[in-house]
Amino acid sequence: MQTPPSTFTMDFQVHIERGIFDKIASWEWRQFVLAGKSLDIVDNATVGKAKRTHSFAVHECSIDRVSTSGIHYDLKKKGKTQVCFACPSATLLSKFQAALGVAKQSTRGVWTLPPVDFAAQLVSVAASIVETDAAMPSTGVLRSDMSVAVVDAHLTEMQAMYDLEATCASPEALYEHLLDMEAAYVLSPSTTLNFAHTVAKLHPAFYQQQTSSPGLPLKTILGRCPHPKCHQPFPVAYMYAIHIQEVPAISCAHCGGGVNYLMFQLEAMLQRTPEIRAFSKAADGDGDVELRLVLPCLPQDGAMATFLHELKVAFQAEGARGNQAGAAILRQRVNEAIEACFTRPLGHLPYDLVHAMLRQLDFVHKICGNLAYWRHPQVLAASIVRYHKFMHLMAYAPMLVPTADIDLVWHAHQAASPEAYATYCQQLVGRLVDHDDTVPGGDLAIGYAHTFRHWTEQFHEPYSSQAPTHVDDDDKSPGKKSRTPNPFRVPSHDARFYGVDEAATSGAAIPAAIPVAVAKPLDTDLAAAAAAPPAAHDIFVSVIGTPVMDNRVLGLWRLLRENSHVSLGCSAGGCSAVSAYSYSHGEYSYGTIDGPPVQTGQSWAGPSQGGGLYAALGVGGLT
């Protein structure tokens, strides 16, 4: 992001008095624009209606601190005060004073600011946040016991996983490590301290309900053919294809049976519920009868259509023994059994811990690709300040979307002490604030817009330099004013969140930075991009203010699964958003269903207009 030479823009709050007799004072944001030989003050609070309120010749301007306050300054023209403005950050003030000094020294109004190291600019954002918080702490914001040391310890664990991933020769090798971690954790949840345990703590509502009882690991479930007459071991490549790549089907090398993720879910259902029973009046009205529907075996071809056909035939035969009321009860119980099968993932936990670890590795990649920056104490201190403000907003908004810095501290808080995190949430909003990292991209965009708006209204400062792409319905309604003139105000160029929504053009200036994104468009073929010369790449790194759904900051999960079902990120949507388990599994789609998925082409999808087994089994067609 470049600005023309001889231009510098920054934002300050200016003291305003309105009224004729009874003066009403307020502090309002104004943009200070240094351009050539002039210093203009602009009111751009209302979108599209920027208004210049003052204009000065730079050589006539000076800045003096107001003696009664440490953050208020007088902008003077020829020694006379023209404007009083507030600047609680010494870093921002020194930048403005330096630019004003350079402009005053120019003879023809042509000047250029001396170059500043990009890494130093990134850290200056953190410095301004910490300084502002020290000088003007936000009223009513409850602070936790989070510290720089705690977040740094979490970064150490993230770095260990980042380094482990670098040693893996293939995605399958990394997947095998994750399977081993998940197995160790579910076999001994209370004593195993590994990455799987850390990620489990990042699902606080589930973690709070979890028992110490051991469970069946995913490597055991997926590690052999699900067909009952086979059960031969599967290699990791098969498991990876089924579980991560989500192939429509593979053929078992031993029995030839078709296998996909659905077949493992069906196997689990058939083990739990081999038959379904219901009492009914006999079809001829002569007494009572017990209907016993024996569920079909796992289809050899691995096709859900085959299973549904066999189930329908068996249901019609057994349902004919009872009356319509009895058949309806049996039909309902079949639906309930199959819905329970397809609305829960495989494994011991109510979510897929291996998938959760991969999503967390995506975040690990984004952070550890710029690790030297994130380990800077001032960066961590600023991140903690913003985290506390973010959590404060939980009382005002049902869904909030964090930036990378907030998410880092959020993870560290949950991982360091689930008990302390739960206590903090209880003190803050009277409930446990859950953490959901499976929110679809569209919902993230909406949540980010809401967060941006609430942050601006509550703290009178921008949330990030990246304005939301989603516009609230309130803003689109004709004649309806927003609650603030510009709820999505972003900072001026020289007060921006450096590194947000802009490429890091000097990779060498960022220690440990790696190329983590490809130039637009975002769906550029990764293989072709990797083969391109380095000059063809823009480097996007994760910094304070980077929205979690910015896919230009490329993480591991998207590299492994380019056609991922969600735009990965985290939001605070509560436990209900997680337990509803709307899950797209590559070629398979799950959601709230009345019956099992049905095969459509090469993909599985639940019925779009309801029906489910009610339709498949012939509602009202039994006589």
Coordinates of C-alpha atoms in Angstrom, one line a residue:
M1 CA 0.0 0.0 0.0
Q2 CA 1.6 3.2 -1.2
T3 CA 0.7 6.9 -0.6
P4 CA 1.8 9.7 -2.9
P5 CA 5.0 11.5 -1.9
S6 CA 4.5 14.6 0.3
T7 CA 1.4 13.1 1.9
F8 CA 0.7 11.8 5.4
T9 CA -2.6 11.0 7.1
M10 CA -3.5 10.2 10.7
D11 CA -6.5 10.3 12.9
F12 CA -7.0 12.2 16.2
Q13 CA -9.9 13.0 18.4
V14 CA -10.6 16.7 18.4
H15 CA -12.3 18.8 21.1
I16 CA -15.6 20.1 19.7
E17 CA -18.0 22.6 21.3
R18 CA -21.5 23.1 19.9
G19 CA -24.3 25.4 20.9
I20 CA -24.9 29.1 21.2
F21 CA -25.5 29.7 24.9
D22 CA -25.0 26.4 26.6
K23 CA -21.9 24.9 25.0
I24 CA -21.9 21.1 24.7
A25 CA -18.4 19.6 24.4
S26 CA -17.4 16.3 22.8
W27 CA -14.4 14.6 21.4
E28 CA -14.8 13.5 17.7
W29 CA -12.5 11.8 15.3
R30 CA -10.9 13.9 12.6
Q31 CA -8.4 13.1 9.9
F32 CA -5.2 15.2 9.8
V33 CA -3.9 15.4 6.3
L34 CA -0.4 16.7 5.6
A35 CA -0.2 17.3 1.8
G36 CA 2.6 19.4 0.4
K37 CA 2.7 22.7 2.3
S38 CA -0.7 22.3 3.9
L39 CA -2.2 20.7 7.0
D40 CA -5.9 20.0 6.6
I41 CA -8.3 18.7 9.2
V42 CA -11.2 16.7 7.7
D43 CA -14.4 15.4 9.1
N44 CA -15.1 12.1 7.3
A45 CA -17.3 10.6 9.9
T46 CA -20.1 10.2 7.4
V47 CA -19.4 7.9 4.4
G48 CA -19.1 9.9 1.2
K49 CA -19.4 13.3 2.9
A50 CA -15.9 14.3 3.9
K51 CA -15.7 18.0 5.0
R52 CA -12.6 20.0 5.5
T53 CA -13.0 21.9 8.8
H54 CA -9.5 23.6 9.0
S55 CA -6.6 24.3 6.8
F56 CA -3.2 25.6 7.8
A57 CA 0.2 26.3 6.2
V58 CA 2.6 23.8 7.7
H59 CA 5.3 26.4 8.4
E60 CA 2.8 28.3 10.7
C61 CA 1.9 25.2 12.7
S62 CA 3.3 24.0 16.0
I63 CA 2.2 21.4 18.6
D64 CA 2.3 21.9 22.4
R65 CA 1.2 19.6 25.1
V66 CA -1.7 20.9 27.3
S67 CA -0.2 21.2 30.8
T68 CA -3.2 19.8 32.6
S69 CA -3.2 16.5 30.7
G70 CA -0.7 14.0 29.5
I71 CA -2.7 13.1 26.3
H72 CA -4.1 16.4 25.1
Y73 CA -2.2 18.7 22.7
D74 CA -2.8 22.1 21.1
L75 CA -2.3 22.6 17.4
K76 CA -1.2 26.2 17.1
K77 CA -1.0 28.6 14.2
K78 CA 1.6 31.3 14.8
G79 CA 1.5 30.6 18.5
K80 CA -2.3 30.7 18.8
T81 CA -4.3 27.6 19.6
Q82 CA -6.6 26.5 16.8
V83 CA -7.5 23.0 17.7
C84 CA -7.1 20.8 20.8
F85 CA -6.7 17.1 20.0
A86 CA -6.1 13.9 22.0
C87 CA -3.3 11.4 21.4
P88 CA -2.8 8.8 24.1
S89 CA -0.1 7.1 22.1
A90 CA 3.4 8.5 22.1
T91 CA 4.3 6.4 19.1
L92 CA 1.5 7.9 16.9
L93 CA 2.3 11.4 18.1
S94 CA 6.0 11.1 17.3
K95 CA 5.1 9.8 13.8
F96 CA 2.9 12.9 13.2
Q97 CA 5.4 15.3 14.6
A98 CA 8.2 13.8 12.5
A99 CA 6.0 14.1 9.4
L100 CA 5.1 17.7 10.2
G101 CA 8.8 18.5 10.8
V102 CA 9.7 17.1 7.4
A103 CA 6.9 19.0 5.7
K104 CA 8.0 22.3 7.3
Q105 CA 11.6 21.8 6.2
S106 CA 10.6 21.4 2.5
T107 CA 11.0 24.5 0.3
R108 CA 8.5 23.7 -2.4
G109 CA 6.1 21.4 -0.6
V110 CA 7.8 18.3 -2.1
W111 CA 9.0 16.0 0.6
T112 CA 9.3 12.3 1.3
L113 CA 9.4 10.6 4.7
P114 CA 12.5 8.5 5.4
P115 CA 12.0 4.8 4.9
V116 CA 11.0 2.7 8.0
D117 CA 11.7 -1.0 8.4
F118 CA 8.4 -2.9 7.8
A119 CA 9.0 -5.1 10.8
A120 CA 9.3 -2.0 12.9
Q121 CA 6.0 -0.6 11.5
L122 CA 4.3 -3.9 12.5
V123 CA 5.5 -3.6 16.1
S124 CA 4.6 0.1 16.2
V125 CA 0.9 -0.9 15.9
A126 CA 1.3 -3.0 19.1
A127 CA 3.1 -0.1 20.8
S128 CA 0.3 2.3 20.1
I129 CA -2.3 -0.1 21.4
V130 CA -0.4 -0.7 24.7
E131 CA 0.3 3.0 25.1
T132 CA -3.4 3.9 24.5
D133 CA -4.6 1.3 27.0
A134 CA -2.2 2.6 29.6
A135 CA -3.2 6.2 29.1
M136 CA -6.9 5.7 28.5
P137 CA -8.0 2.2 29.8
S138 CA -11.4 1.2 28.5
T139 CA -14.2 1.7 31.1
G140 CA -15.8 -1.5 32.4
V141 CA -13.6 -4.0 30.6
L142 CA -12.9 -7.0 32.9
R143 CA -9.4 -8.2 32.7
S144 CA -8.3 -11.8 33.2
D145 CA -5.1 -13.2 34.6
M146 CA -3.7 -13.7 31.1
S147 CA 0.0 -12.6 30.7
V148 CA 2.6 -12.3 28.1
A149 CA 4.3 -15.4 29.6
V150 CA 1.2 -17.5 29.3
V151 CA 0.7 -16.7 25.6
D152 CA 4.4 -17.2 24.9
A153 CA 4.2 -20.6 26.4
H154 CA 1.3 -21.4 24.1
L155 CA 3.4 -20.2 21.2
T156 CA 6.1 -22.6 22.2
E157 CA 3.6 -25.5 21.9
M158 CA 2.5 -24.2 18.6
Q159 CA 6.1 -24.0 17.4
A160 CA 6.6 -27.6 18.4
M161 CA 3.8 -28.7 16.1
Y162 CA 4.9 -26.4 13.3
D163 CA 8.4 -28.0 13.5
L164 CA 6.9 -31.5 13.6
E165 CA 4.9 -30.8 10.5
A166 CA 8.1 -29.7 8.8
T167 CA 9.6 -33.1 9.4
C168 CA 6.7 -35.0 7.7
A169 CA 7.5 -36.2 4.3
S170 CA 3.9 -36.3 3.2
P171 CA 0.4 -35.3 4.3
E172 CA -0.2 -38.9 5.2
A173 CA 2.8 -38.9 7.5
L174 CA 1.4 -35.8 9.3
Y175 CA -2.0 -37.5 9.5
E176 CA -0.5 -40.5 11.1
H177 CA 1.0 -38.4 13.8
L178 CA -2.4 -36.8 14.5
L179 CA -4.1 -40.2 14.6
D180 CA -1.5 -41.3 17.2
M181 CA -2.1 -38.2 19.3
E182 CA -5.8 -38.6 19.2
A183 CA -5.5 -42.3 20.2
A184 CA -3.2 -41.4 23.1
Y185 CA -5.6 -38.8 24.3
V186 CA -8.9 -40.7 24.1
L187 CA -7.4 -43.8 25.7
S188 CA -6.3 -41.7 28.7
P189 CA -7.9 -38.3 28.6
S190 CA -6.9 -37.3 32.1
T191 CA -3.2 -38.1 31.9
T192 CA -2.2 -37.4 28.3
L193 CA -0.8 -34.0 27.8
N194 CA -0.3 -33.5 24.0
F195 CA -1.5 -31.5 21.1
A196 CA -4.8 -33.4 21.0
H197 CA -5.5 -32.5 24.6
T198 CA -4.8 -28.9 23.9
V199 CA -7.2 -28.8 20.9
A200 CA -9.8 -30.6 23.0
K201 CA -9.6 -27.7 25.5
L202 CA -10.3 -25.3 22.6
H203 CA -13.8 -26.8 22.6
P204 CA -14.7 -25.6 26.1
A205 CA -18.3 -26.6 26.3
F206 CA -17.6 -30.2 25.2
Y207 CA -14.4 -30.3 27.3
Q208 CA -16.4 -29.3 30.4
Q209 CA -18.8 -32.2 29.8
Q210 CA -16.1 -34.7 29.0
T211 CA -15.4 -37.6 31.3
S212 CA -12.1 -39.4 32.0
S213 CA -13.4 -42.6 30.6
P214 CA -11.3 -44.0 27.7
G215 CA -12.8 -44.4 24.2
L216 CA -12.1 -46.0 20.9
P217 CA -9.5 -44.1 18.8
L218 CA -10.1 -43.1 15.2
K219 CA -7.1 -45.1 14.1
T220 CA -8.8 -48.2 15.4
I221 CA -12.2 -47.4 13.8
L222 CA -10.8 -46.4 10.4
G223 CA -7.9 -48.8 10.5
R224 CA -9.7 -51.8 9.0
C225 CA -12.4 -52.6 6.4
P226 CA -15.9 -52.0 7.8
H227 CA -17.4 -54.9 5.9
P228 CA -18.4 -57.6 8.5
K229 CA -16.8 -60.5 6.7
C230 CA -13.5 -58.8 6.0
H231 CA -12.1 -56.4 8.7
Q232 CA -8.7 -56.6 7.1
P233 CA -6.3 -53.8 8.1
F234 CA -6.2 -50.6 6.1
P235 CA -3.0 -48.7 5.3
V236 CA -2.7 -45.1 6.4
A237 CA -3.1 -44.0 2.7
Y238 CA -6.6 -45.6 2.7
M239 CA -7.5 -43.9 6.0
Y240 CA -6.3 -40.6 4.8
A241 CA -8.2 -40.8 1.5
I242 CA -11.5 -41.7 3.4
H243 CA -11.1 -39.4 6.4
I244 CA -9.3 -36.3 5.0
Q245 CA -9.5 -36.3 1.2
E246 CA -13.1 -37.7 1.5
V247 CA -13.1 -39.7 -1.7
P248 CA -16.5 -40.9 -2.8
A249 CA -15.4 -44.5 -2.5
I250 CA -12.4 -46.9 -2.5
S251 CA -12.4 -50.6 -3.0
C252 CA -11.0 -52.9 -0.2
A253 CA -8.0 -54.7 -1.7
H254 CA -9.1 -57.9 0.2
C255 CA -12.9 -58.2 -0.1
G256 CA -13.5 -55.7 -3.0
G257 CA -16.2 -54.0 -0.9
G258 CA -16.9 -50.3 -1.5
V259 CA -15.8 -48.1 1.4
N260 CA -16.3 -44.5 2.3
Y261 CA -16.9 -42.5 5.5
L262 CA -20.6 -43.3 5.4
M263 CA -19.9 -47.0 5.5
F264 CA -18.0 -46.6 8.8
Q265 CA -21.0 -44.6 10.2
L266 CA -23.4 -47.2 9.0
E267 CA -21.2 -49.9 10.6
A268 CA -21.4 -48.1 13.9
M269 CA -25.2 -47.8 13.7
L270 CA -25.6 -51.4 12.8
Q271 CA -23.5 -52.4 15.8
R272 CA -25.5 -50.2 18.1
T273 CA -28.9 -50.9 16.6
P274 CA -29.1 -54.2 14.6
E275 CA -32.9 -54.1 14.7
I276 CA -35.7 -51.6 15.5
R277 CA -38.9 -52.6 17.2
A278 CA -42.4 -51.1 17.7
F279 CA -45.7 -52.5 19.1
S280 CA -48.7 -52.2 16.8
K281 CA -52.2 -53.5 16.3
A282 CA -52.2 -56.3 13.8
A283 CA -53.0 -55.4 10.2
D284 CA -56.1 -57.6 10.4
G285 CA -57.2 -56.0 13.7
D286 CA -56.8 -59.3 15.5
G287 CA -54.7 -58.5 18.6
D288 CA -51.3 -56.9 19.0
V289 CA -48.1 -57.6 17.2
E290 CA -44.4 -56.6 17.7
L291 CA -42.9 -55.2 14.6
R292 CA -39.2 -56.1 14.3
L293 CA -37.3 -54.5 11.5
V294 CA -33.9 -56.1 11.1
L295 CA -31.6 -53.5 9.4
P296 CA -29.8 -54.5 6.2
C297 CA -26.2 -55.4 6.3
L298 CA -23.5 -53.0 5.1
P299 CA -23.9 -52.8 1.3
Q300 CA -21.1 -54.6 -0.5
D301 CA -21.0 -51.8 -3.2
G302 CA -20.6 -49.1 -0.5
A303 CA -23.6 -47.2 -2.0
M304 CA -26.2 -45.6 0.3
A305 CA -28.8 -46.1 -2.5
T306 CA -28.4 -49.8 -2.1
F307 CA -28.8 -49.6 1.7
L308 CA -31.9 -47.4 1.3
H309 CA -33.5 -49.8 -1.2
E310 CA -33.0 -52.8 1.0
L311 CA -34.2 -50.9 4.0
K312 CA -37.4 -49.8 2.2
V313 CA -38.1 -53.4 1.1
A314 CA -37.6 -54.7 4.7
F315 CA -39.7 -51.9 6.1
Q316 CA -42.6 -52.5 3.8
A317 CA -42.6 -56.2 4.5
E318 CA -42.5 -55.7 8.3
G319 CA -44.7 -52.7 8.4
A320 CA -47.5 -54.6 6.6
R321 CA -47.9 -56.8 9.6
G322 CA -49.2 -53.9 11.6
N323 CA -51.6 -51.0 11.1
Q324 CA -50.8 -47.6 9.9
A325 CA -50.2 -46.2 13.3
G326 CA -47.8 -48.9 14.2
A327 CA -45.9 -48.6 10.9
A328 CA -45.7 -44.8 11.6
I329 CA -44.1 -45.4 15.0
L330 CA -41.6 -47.9 13.4
R331 CA -40.8 -45.4 10.6
Q332 CA -40.2 -42.7 13.2
R333 CA -37.8 -44.9 15.2
V334 CA -35.9 -45.8 12.0
N335 CA -35.5 -42.1 11.2
E336 CA -34.3 -41.3 14.7
A337 CA -31.7 -44.1 14.5
I338 CA -30.3 -43.0 11.1
E339 CA -30.4 -39.3 12.0
A340 CA -28.3 -40.2 15.1
C341 CA -25.9 -42.0 12.8
F342 CA -25.3 -39.2 10.4
T343 CA -25.4 -36.2 12.7
R344 CA -22.4 -37.3 14.8
P345 CA -18.9 -37.9 13.5
L346 CA -16.9 -41.1 14.1
G347 CA -14.9 -41.4 17.3
H348 CA -15.2 -41.0 21.0
L349 CA -15.9 -37.3 21.1
P350 CA -18.9 -35.4 19.7
Y351 CA -16.6 -33.7 17.2
D352 CA -13.8 -35.1 15.0
L353 CA -10.6 -34.4 17.0
V354 CA -8.3 -35.1 14.1
H355 CA -10.1 -32.7 11.9
A356 CA -10.0 -30.2 14.8
M357 CA -6.3 -30.7 15.1
L358 CA -5.9 -30.0 11.4
R359 CA -7.9 -26.8 11.7
Q360 CA -5.7 -25.8 14.6
L361 CA -2.6 -26.6 12.5
D362 CA -4.0 -24.2 9.9
F363 CA -3.9 -21.5 12.6
V364 CA -0.5 -22.7 13.8
H365 CA 0.8 -22.2 10.2
K366 CA -0.6 -18.7 10.0
I367 CA 1.0 -17.6 13.3
C368 CA 4.3 -19.5 13.1
G369 CA 4.9 -18.2 9.6
N370 CA 5.6 -14.9 11.3
L371 CA 6.7 -16.3 14.7
A372 CA 9.4 -13.7 15.6
Y373 CA 6.8 -11.0 15.3
W374 CA 4.3 -12.8 17.5
R375 CA 6.9 -13.5 20.2
H376 CA 7.6 -9.8 20.6
P377 CA 6.5 -8.9 24.1
Q378 CA 4.8 -5.7 23.0
V379 CA 2.8 -7.6 20.3
L380 CA 1.6 -10.1 22.9
A381 CA 0.7 -7.3 25.4
A382 CA -1.3 -5.5 22.7
S383 CA -3.0 -8.8 21.8
I384 CA -4.1 -9.3 25.4
V385 CA -5.5 -5.8 25.5
R386 CA -7.6 -6.5 22.5
Y387 CA -8.7 -9.9 23.7
H388 CA -10.2 -8.4 26.9
K389 CA -12.1 -5.8 24.8
F390 CA -13.3 -8.6 22.5
M391 CA -14.6 -10.6 25.4
H392 CA -16.3 -7.5 26.9
L393 CA -18.4 -7.4 23.7
M394 CA -19.8 -10.9 24.4
A395 CA -22.5 -9.3 26.5
Y396 CA -23.7 -7.3 23.5
A397 CA -23.4 -9.6 20.5
P398 CA -24.5 -13.2 19.9
M399 CA -21.7 -14.0 17.5
L400 CA -18.3 -12.3 17.3
V401 CA -15.4 -13.0 14.9
P402 CA -11.9 -12.4 16.2
T403 CA -8.8 -11.2 14.5
A404 CA -5.6 -13.3 14.6
D405 CA -4.2 -11.6 17.7
I406 CA -7.4 -12.0 19.7
D407 CA -7.7 -15.6 18.6
L408 CA -4.2 -16.4 19.7
V409 CA -4.9 -15.1 23.2
W410 CA -8.3 -16.8 23.2
H411 CA -6.7 -20.1 22.5
A412 CA -4.0 -19.6 25.1
H413 CA -6.5 -18.7 27.8
Q414 CA -8.6 -21.8 27.1
A415 CA -5.5 -24.1 26.9
A416 CA -3.7 -22.7 29.9
S417 CA -6.6 -23.3 32.4
P418 CA -10.1 -24.3 31.4
E419 CA -11.2 -23.6 34.9
A420 CA -9.8 -20.1 35.0
Y421 CA -11.3 -19.4 31.5
A422 CA -14.7 -20.7 32.7
T423 CA -14.5 -18.5 35.8
Y424 CA -13.6 -15.4 33.7
C425 CA -16.5 -16.1 31.3
Q426 CA -18.9 -16.5 34.3
Q427 CA -17.8 -13.2 35.8
L428 CA -18.0 -11.5 32.4
V429 CA -21.4 -12.7 30.9
G430 CA -22.7 -15.3 33.4
R431 CA -22.1 -18.3 31.1
L432 CA -19.3 -20.2 29.4
V433 CA -18.3 -18.6 26.1
D434 CA -17.8 -21.4 23.6
H435 CA -15.4 -21.4 20.8
D436 CA -16.4 -22.7 17.3
D437 CA -13.9 -23.0 14.5
T438 CA -16.2 -24.6 11.9
V439 CA -18.3 -21.5 11.0
P440 CA -19.1 -21.2 7.3
G441 CA -17.4 -18.4 5.4
G442 CA -20.6 -16.4 4.8
D443 CA -21.5 -16.5 8.5
L444 CA -17.9 -15.4 9.4
A445 CA -18.3 -12.4 7.1
I446 CA -21.6 -11.4 8.8
G447 CA -20.1 -12.0 12.2
Y448 CA -17.0 -9.9 11.4
A449 CA -19.2 -7.0 10.3
H450 CA -21.2 -7.2 13.5
T451 CA -17.9 -7.3 15.5
F452 CA -16.5 -4.4 13.7
R453 CA -19.6 -2.4 14.3
H454 CA -19.9 -3.2 18.0
W455 CA -16.2 -2.5 18.5
T456 CA -16.4 0.9 16.9
E457 CA -19.5 1.8 18.9
Q458 CA -18.2 0.6 22.2
F459 CA -14.6 1.6 22.1
H460 CA -14.7 4.5 19.6
E461 CA -11.8 3.1 17.6
P462 CA -11.4 0.9 14.5
Y463 CA -11.4 -2.9 14.9
S464 CA -9.0 -3.4 12.0
S465 CA -7.8 -1.8 8.8
Q466 CA -9.8 -4.4 6.8
A467 CA -13.4 -3.1 6.5
P468 CA -16.1 -5.7 6.4
T469 CA -17.4 -6.9 3.0
H470 CA -20.8 -7.6 4.5
V471 CA -23.3 -4.7 4.9
D472 CA -25.9 -5.0 7.6
D473 CA -29.5 -4.9 6.5
D474 CA -29.9 -1.7 8.5
D475 CA -27.4 0.0 6.3
K476 CA -29.1 -1.1 3.1
S477 CA -32.6 0.1 4.1
P478 CA -33.6 3.3 2.3
G479 CA -34.0 6.2 4.6
K480 CA -32.8 4.3 7.6
K481 CA -29.8 5.8 9.4
S482 CA -27.0 3.7 10.9
R483 CA -26.5 3.7 14.6
T484 CA -23.2 5.5 13.9
P485 CA -22.5 7.7 10.9
N486 CA -19.7 5.3 9.8
P487 CA -19.8 2.1 11.8
F488 CA -17.0 0.6 9.6
R489 CA -14.5 3.4 9.8
V490 CA -11.0 2.2 9.1
P491 CA -7.9 4.1 10.3
S492 CA -6.1 6.5 8.0
H493 CA -3.1 5.2 6.1
D494 CA -0.4 6.2 8.5
A495 CA -2.4 5.1 11.6
R496 CA -3.4 1.8 10.0
F497 CA -2.8 -1.7 11.3
Y498 CA 0.3 -2.4 9.3
G499 CA 0.3 -5.7 7.5
V500 CA -3.5 -6.0 7.4
D501 CA -5.0 -6.2 3.9
E502 CA -1.6 -5.6 2.4
A503 CA 1.3 -7.7 1.2
A504 CA 4.6 -7.7 3.2
T505 CA 6.7 -6.4 0.3
S506 CA 9.9 -6.9 2.1
G507 CA 10.0 -10.5 3.3
A508 CA 13.5 -10.2 4.5
A509 CA 12.4 -7.5 7.0
I510 CA 10.2 -10.0 8.8
P511 CA 12.3 -12.6 10.6
A512 CA 11.0 -16.2 10.0
A513 CA 8.3 -15.0 7.6
I514 CA 7.4 -17.4 4.9
P515 CA 5.4 -17.0 1.7
V516 CA 2.0 -18.0 3.0
A517 CA -0.3 -16.7 0.3
V518 CA -0.5 -16.5 -3.4
A519 CA -1.5 -13.3 -5.3
K520 CA -5.1 -13.0 -6.3
P521 CA -7.3 -14.7 -7.3
L522 CA -7.6 -16.8 -4.2
D523 CA -8.6 -19.9 -6.0
T524 CA -5.3 -19.9 -8.0
D525 CA -4.0 -23.4 -8.6
L526 CA -1.5 -24.1 -5.8
A527 CA 0.7 -26.3 -7.8
A528 CA 1.1 -23.7 -10.6
A529 CA 1.6 -21.0 -8.0
A530 CA 4.3 -23.0 -6.3
A531 CA 6.1 -23.4 -9.6
A532 CA 6.1 -19.7 -10.2
P533 CA 9.2 -17.6 -9.5
P534 CA 9.2 -15.9 -6.0
A535 CA 8.6 -12.5 -7.6
A536 CA 5.2 -13.7 -8.7
H537 CA 4.1 -14.2 -5.1
D538 CA 2.7 -11.6 -2.7
I539 CA 3.5 -12.5 0.9
F540 CA 0.7 -12.1 3.3
V541 CA 1.4 -12.6 7.0
S542 CA -0.8 -12.8 10.0
V543 CA -0.5 -9.7 12.3
I544 CA -2.6 -7.7 14.8
G545 CA -5.9 -6.9 13.1
T546 CA -5.8 -9.7 10.5
P547 CA -9.3 -11.2 10.2
V548 CA -9.3 -14.9 10.8
M549 CA -11.1 -15.6 7.6
D550 CA -8.5 -13.8 5.4
N551 CA -7.6 -16.7 3.1
R552 CA -4.7 -14.8 1.6
V553 CA -2.9 -15.8 4.8
L554 CA -2.7 -19.4 3.7
G555 CA -2.6 -22.1 6.3
L556 CA -2.0 -25.9 6.3
W557 CA -5.6 -27.1 6.3
R558 CA -6.4 -25.3 3.0
L559 CA -3.2 -26.7 1.5
L560 CA -4.3 -30.2 2.4
R561 CA -7.9 -29.8 1.4
E562 CA -8.2 -27.1 -1.3
N563 CA -12.0 -27.8 -1.6
S564 CA -12.6 -27.4 2.1
H565 CA -16.3 -27.2 3.2
V566 CA -15.8 -24.1 5.4
S567 CA -13.8 -20.9 5.3
L568 CA -11.9 -21.7 8.3
G569 CA -11.8 -19.4 11.3
C570 CA -13.1 -19.0 14.7
S571 CA -16.2 -17.3 16.1
A572 CA -18.0 -17.2 19.3
G573 CA -21.3 -18.8 18.4
G574 CA -21.8 -20.8 21.5
C575 CA -22.1 -24.6 22.1
S576 CA -25.4 -24.9 20.3
A577 CA -23.7 -23.9 17.0
V578 CA -21.2 -26.7 17.4
S579 CA -23.6 -29.4 18.6
A580 CA -26.0 -28.8 15.8
Y581 CA -23.3 -30.4 13.7
S582 CA -24.1 -29.2 10.2
Y583 CA -21.2 -30.9 8.5
S584 CA -20.1 -31.1 4.9
H585 CA -17.7 -34.0 4.3
G586 CA -16.2 -33.4 0.9
E587 CA -18.4 -35.2 -1.6
Y588 CA -20.9 -35.8 1.2
S589 CA -23.3 -33.3 2.7
Y590 CA -24.9 -33.6 6.1
G591 CA -27.2 -31.2 8.0
T592 CA -30.4 -31.4 9.8
I593 CA -32.1 -34.3 8.2
D594 CA -35.3 -36.3 8.5
G595 CA -33.5 -39.4 7.1
P596 CA -30.2 -40.5 5.8
P597 CA -28.3 -38.9 3.0
V598 CA -29.3 -40.0 -0.5
Q599 CA -26.9 -40.4 -3.4
T600 CA -27.0 -37.7 -6.0
G601 CA -24.4 -38.2 -8.8
Q602 CA -21.1 -38.6 -7.0
S603 CA -22.2 -36.8 -3.9
W604 CA -24.4 -37.6 -0.9
A605 CA -26.9 -35.0 0.1
G606 CA -29.8 -34.9 2.5
P607 CA -33.3 -34.3 1.0
S608 CA -33.7 -30.6 0.2
Q609 CA -37.4 -30.4 1.1
G610 CA -37.5 -32.7 4.1
G611 CA -39.1 -36.2 3.6
G612 CA -36.0 -38.4 4.4
L613 CA -37.1 -41.9 5.2
Y614 CA -40.7 -40.7 5.4
A615 CA -40.5 -40.2 1.6
A616 CA -38.2 -43.1 1.0
L617 CA -40.4 -45.6 2.9
G618 CA -43.6 -44.4 1.4
V619 CA -45.6 -42.1 3.8
G620 CA -49.3 -43.0 3.8
G621 CA -48.6 -45.8 1.3
L622 CA -48.9 -48.7 3.7
T623 CA -52.3 -50.4 3.8

